[in-house]
Amino acid sequence: MKSHRPILAIESSCDETAIAIISPPDQLHVSLIASQSKLHAPFGGVVPELASRNHLLAIDPLFHNALTKARLKPADLGAIVATVGPGLAPALLVGASYAKGVALALGIPYLAINHLEGHLVSPFFLQKNIPQHLSLVVSGGHTQLTKVLHERDYQLLGRTHDDAAGEAFDKLAKLLGLPYPGGCEIDRLARLGNPMEFSFPRALMKKENLDFSFSGLKTSVRYFLEARGDVPLSTLELQDVCASIEEAIVEVLCEKTRRAAQQHDLTCIGVSGGVAANRGLRLAMHALCEKHGWELHFPPRELTSDNAAMIAFAGMHRLLAGETTSVTSEIIPQWQIY
């Protein structure tokens, strides 16, 4: 790939159809997302078949819209990249297949990208080099700590045993009767509540490993609500419960991050994924890093949730290093990058 030609990226790992175009080394032309959150809201979560069906409807118009907004023609593209895992198989298949078709039609390189790698590099979006740092990816599908030696070189330090933090937020919001997506609602209400009013568990905090577990928190909140019987939460109680839930999750995330940074002598922290937009987490991470004199990096808020700009950025580094993928390759729904 000629280094100056634009790269188009497709992201369809879950319920967002996203396309972005960047030109190396540091120009973002466009980043578009066709959200399906309203479609899945009545079900309280993502329905894979519904997601894939709507990816099929959205992807071609989004592709042409992206080119129009970027004032480019298909022939201007130098390469195309797509998320091939981890994620929902039917959803991944739509984006990867479309990308391969475009690559074949235009005679340009195709590259398969890991969704998690997009999150890992997003705090350093459009920077020439990715510094050595500790990455906390915290989203609806993933919660993990990774030592990033440099772009394309990663070492897993710890991950969740069960629910991801974002998944826990959404499931707890559903228990509380809050609208989907629930993590945003808990964050909004938590700002008005007392985080010390209720005591919910912090799993694995006494263990020296760097893993996470949030299923016990969900169980604890369910038992708490069942013990009330038919007595509904008042507005103030709901705010306090949300604040206490957020405090429990954020405390674990920050403590495990601190341990990992000190154990591996890392003084630069990157936090990414959908939960990186959570106000409570951002404040706590800033306080943690200020206390220890560490650098802290978040992606722009528009790049915290699933998006194609981060996939394009991750793909750019690999393409410039000479990597490509055969169009006969398959999606990898359980793909790990370590």
XYZ file of C-alpha atoms in Angstrom:
338
model
C 0.000 0.000 0.000
C 1.278 3.451 -0.876
C 1.554 5.248 2.435
C -0.314 8.391 1.353
C -3.468 6.690 0.059
C -6.608 6.633 2.242
C -7.570 3.576 4.302
C -11.237 2.691 4.758
C -12.256 0.681 7.826
C -15.427 -1.244 8.637
C -16.539 -2.145 12.158
C -19.552 -4.432 12.698
C -18.624 -6.586 15.687
C -21.850 -5.983 17.622
C -24.764 -3.621 16.984
C -23.076 -0.579 15.471
C -22.349 -0.364 11.744
C -19.373 1.976 11.427
C -17.144 3.173 8.610
C -14.175 5.532 8.795
C -11.537 6.764 6.373
C -8.074 7.971 7.368
C -5.013 8.998 5.384
C -1.626 8.177 6.912
C -0.114 9.419 9.006
C -2.652 11.585 10.812
C -5.686 12.693 8.805
C -9.174 11.520 9.702
C -11.494 12.194 6.777
C -14.725 10.832 8.206
C -16.071 8.557 10.937
C -19.706 7.452 10.627
C -21.817 5.204 12.836
C -25.270 3.789 12.148
C -26.529 2.995 15.639
C -29.019 0.241 16.378
C -29.566 1.041 20.056
C -33.237 1.992 19.556
C -33.888 -1.280 17.725
C -32.507 -3.380 20.581
C -33.889 -1.274 23.442
C -37.210 -3.183 23.701
C -35.246 -6.395 24.313
C -32.943 -4.898 26.940
C -29.852 -6.076 25.039
C -28.432 -6.889 21.624
C -30.239 -9.519 19.536
C -27.601 -11.016 17.165
C -30.004 -11.840 14.320
C -31.518 -8.351 14.436
C -28.050 -6.810 14.528
C -26.784 -8.695 11.479
C -29.941 -7.976 9.486
C -29.560 -4.257 10.091
C -25.839 -4.327 9.315
C -26.849 -5.650 5.886
C -29.278 -2.762 5.421
C -26.884 -0.073 6.634
C -23.465 -0.979 5.292
C -23.721 -0.109 1.595
C -25.395 3.309 2.073
C -22.891 4.074 4.849
C -19.962 3.140 2.583
C -21.076 5.520 -0.149
C -21.973 8.239 2.355
C -18.495 8.017 3.873
C -16.839 8.420 0.479
C -19.101 11.360 -0.352
C -18.377 13.147 2.934
C -14.643 12.534 2.489
C -14.862 13.782 -1.119
C -13.246 10.599 -2.361
C -13.966 8.025 -5.047
C -13.582 4.268 -4.521
C -10.522 4.333 -6.793
C -8.815 6.726 -4.347
C -8.663 4.088 -1.610
C -5.331 2.410 -0.917
C -6.559 -0.385 1.375
C -9.585 -1.618 3.268
C -9.615 -3.082 6.783
C -12.382 -4.733 8.768
C -13.015 -6.088 12.234
C -13.113 -9.900 12.082
C -13.249 -10.643 15.822
C -13.959 -10.887 18.624
C -17.676 -10.286 18.345
C -21.012 -11.671 17.173
C -20.381 -14.032 14.264
C -23.355 -12.956 12.077
C -22.476 -9.292 12.572
C -18.763 -9.771 11.884
C -19.558 -11.700 8.722
C -21.434 -8.768 7.205
C -18.611 -6.256 7.628
C -15.770 -8.608 6.710
C -17.552 -9.908 3.607
C -18.337 -6.414 2.388
C -14.724 -5.336 2.943
C -13.372 -8.315 1.004
C -15.733 -7.591 -1.862
C -14.559 -3.977 -2.066
C -10.901 -5.033 -1.891
C -11.366 -7.536 -4.707
C -13.331 -5.106 -6.860
C -10.741 -2.349 -6.478
C -7.664 -4.586 -6.463
C -6.396 -3.142 -3.168
C -5.048 -4.831 -0.001
C -7.426 -6.205 2.621
C -6.492 -6.487 6.296
C -8.330 -8.245 9.142
C -8.229 -6.355 12.450
C -8.931 -7.413 16.019
C -11.619 -5.280 17.659
C -9.695 -5.164 20.936
C -6.600 -3.828 19.209
C -8.682 -0.907 18.018
C -9.590 -0.101 21.618
C -5.996 -0.624 22.808
C -4.578 2.032 20.485
C -7.510 4.472 20.575
C -6.175 6.603 23.483
C -3.284 7.531 21.163
C -5.416 8.100 18.081
C -3.481 9.460 15.094
C -0.171 9.524 16.957
C 2.782 8.245 14.946
C 4.010 5.927 17.693
C 2.165 4.057 20.453
C 4.184 4.392 23.680
C 4.763 1.556 26.107
C 1.857 1.714 28.536
C -0.731 -0.139 30.585
C -4.059 -0.445 28.809
C -7.395 -0.884 30.565
C -10.042 -1.847 28.018
C -13.425 -1.650 29.708
C -16.537 -2.078 27.590
C -19.772 -4.023 27.265
C -17.982 -7.118 26.041
C -14.494 -6.857 27.518
C -12.675 -5.869 30.673
C -8.943 -6.515 30.642
C -5.528 -5.147 31.504
C -2.841 -5.332 28.846
C 0.816 -4.351 28.763
C 1.372 -2.578 25.454
C 5.053 -2.777 24.536
C 4.453 -0.871 21.308
C 1.964 -1.021 18.441
C 1.363 -4.659 17.432
C 3.042 -6.089 20.570
C 0.739 -6.850 23.519
C 0.873 -8.897 26.730
C -2.342 -9.816 28.570
C -2.124 -9.223 32.335
C -5.691 -9.848 33.497
C -9.264 -10.168 32.278
C -12.767 -10.705 33.599
C -13.805 -14.200 34.677
C -17.446 -13.540 33.784
C -19.315 -10.317 33.014
C -17.481 -7.364 31.556
C -17.893 -4.103 33.470
C -20.090 -2.575 30.770
C -22.224 -5.704 30.672
C -22.592 -5.535 34.457
C -23.716 -1.898 34.229
C -26.342 -2.780 31.609
C -27.631 -5.876 33.446
C -27.855 -3.995 36.740
C -29.694 -1.160 35.043
C -32.209 -3.683 33.717
C -32.710 -5.028 37.252
C -33.398 -1.466 38.372
C -35.920 -0.904 35.587
C -33.781 1.675 33.783
C -33.933 2.110 30.001
C -31.392 0.533 27.616
C -28.494 1.167 27.243
C -28.436 1.161 31.016
C -24.816 2.013 31.755
C -25.385 5.620 30.731
C -28.464 5.821 32.964
C -26.600 4.498 36.010
C -23.825 7.018 35.389
C -26.349 9.861 35.122
C -28.180 8.922 38.327
C -24.948 8.149 40.199
C -23.948 11.799 39.998
C -26.925 12.637 42.221
C -26.480 9.848 44.774
C -24.339 8.909 47.773
C -21.821 6.197 46.784
C -21.357 5.200 50.432
C -25.041 4.572 51.170
C -25.032 0.882 50.187
C -22.224 -1.656 50.374
C -21.918 -3.938 47.362
C -19.125 -6.510 46.872
C -15.752 -5.879 45.245
C -14.794 -9.300 43.881
C -11.182 -10.583 43.703
C -9.823 -7.540 45.533
C -8.012 -9.707 48.100
C -6.358 -11.817 45.416
C -3.042 -10.678 44.008
C -3.960 -11.502 40.411
C -5.103 -8.828 37.974
C -8.368 -10.483 36.964
C -11.901 -9.155 37.387
C -15.324 -10.554 38.279
C -18.610 -8.667 38.292
C -21.230 -11.421 38.414
C -21.259 -11.361 42.234
C -22.123 -7.677 42.209
C -25.108 -8.385 39.994
C -26.254 -11.168 42.336
C -25.848 -8.944 45.386
C -27.991 -6.181 43.882
C -30.670 -8.701 42.868
C -30.842 -10.060 46.432
C -30.970 -6.496 47.745
C -33.972 -5.719 45.549
C -35.724 -9.032 46.326
C -35.376 -8.382 50.061
C -37.449 -5.216 49.618
C -40.390 -7.237 48.335
C -42.933 -5.002 46.653
C -41.489 -1.789 48.088
C -40.161 0.264 45.134
C -37.044 2.382 45.392
C -37.673 6.054 45.942
C -35.952 8.515 43.622
C -33.311 9.233 46.251
C -32.767 5.543 46.968
C -32.392 4.803 43.263
C -29.765 7.514 42.959
C -27.903 6.119 45.971
C -28.048 2.557 44.613
C -26.673 3.701 41.250
C -23.905 5.676 42.952
C -23.013 2.669 45.129
C -22.973 0.320 42.120
C -20.738 2.668 40.168
C -18.419 3.085 43.155
C -18.066 -0.717 43.499
C -17.144 -1.176 39.832
C -14.856 1.847 39.601
C -12.980 0.956 42.788
C -12.113 -2.479 41.427
C -11.051 -1.086 38.047
C -8.788 1.517 39.633
C -7.245 -0.821 42.215
C -6.412 -3.501 39.654
C -4.967 -0.825 37.367
C -2.784 0.483 40.191
C -1.487 -3.001 40.986
C -0.721 -3.758 37.342
C 1.092 -0.470 36.809
C 3.260 -0.930 39.894
C 3.956 -4.619 39.294
C 5.086 -3.952 35.725
C 6.712 -0.557 36.317
C 4.444 1.269 33.881
C 3.865 4.997 34.284
C 1.605 5.609 31.292
C -2.041 4.488 31.438
C -4.524 4.223 28.584
C -8.234 3.704 29.305
C -10.570 2.819 26.444
C -13.865 1.140 25.583
C -17.419 2.300 26.134
C -17.091 2.556 29.920
C -14.199 4.989 29.414
C -16.927 7.609 28.930
C -18.216 6.965 32.473
C -17.802 10.109 34.559
C -17.076 8.278 37.793
C -14.322 6.195 36.207
C -12.720 9.193 34.540
C -12.610 11.171 37.788
C -11.216 8.227 39.750
C -8.558 7.465 37.118
C -7.467 11.099 37.034
C -7.141 11.076 40.835
C -5.175 7.798 40.769
C -2.730 8.961 38.120
C -2.286 12.388 39.702
C -1.452 10.721 43.029
C 1.258 8.534 41.480
C 2.520 10.994 38.887
C 1.455 8.816 35.941
C 0.413 9.904 32.461
C -3.250 9.211 31.677
C -4.745 8.943 28.205
C -8.372 8.550 27.145
C -9.606 8.452 23.557
C -11.867 11.283 22.410
C -15.354 10.584 23.773
C -16.673 9.818 20.287
C -14.106 7.009 20.037
C -14.928 5.294 23.337
C -17.843 3.248 22.003
C -17.499 0.902 19.014
C -16.315 2.867 15.978
C -14.378 2.352 12.772
C -11.865 5.184 13.291
C -9.968 3.147 15.883
C -10.032 0.135 13.534
C -8.623 2.281 10.725
C -5.883 3.559 13.037
C -4.896 0.062 14.173
C -4.983 -1.092 10.563
C -2.812 1.793 9.419
C 0.063 0.707 11.669
C -0.116 -2.859 10.404
C -0.453 -1.893 6.733
C 2.517 0.458 6.943
C 4.478 -2.445 8.451
C 3.644 -4.467 5.332
C 0.897 -6.697 6.734
C -2.113 -7.804 4.693
C -4.705 -10.605 4.976
C -5.945 -13.025 2.338
C -9.538 -12.462 1.226
C -10.064 -16.207 1.735
C -9.553 -15.809 5.496
C -12.466 -16.376 7.891
C -13.944 -14.323 10.715
C -12.684 -15.220 14.220
C -15.502 -14.534 16.737
C -13.350 -15.568 19.734
C -10.105 -14.017 18.471
C -7.551 -13.008 21.104
C -4.551 -10.881 20.134
C -2.044 -12.360 22.574
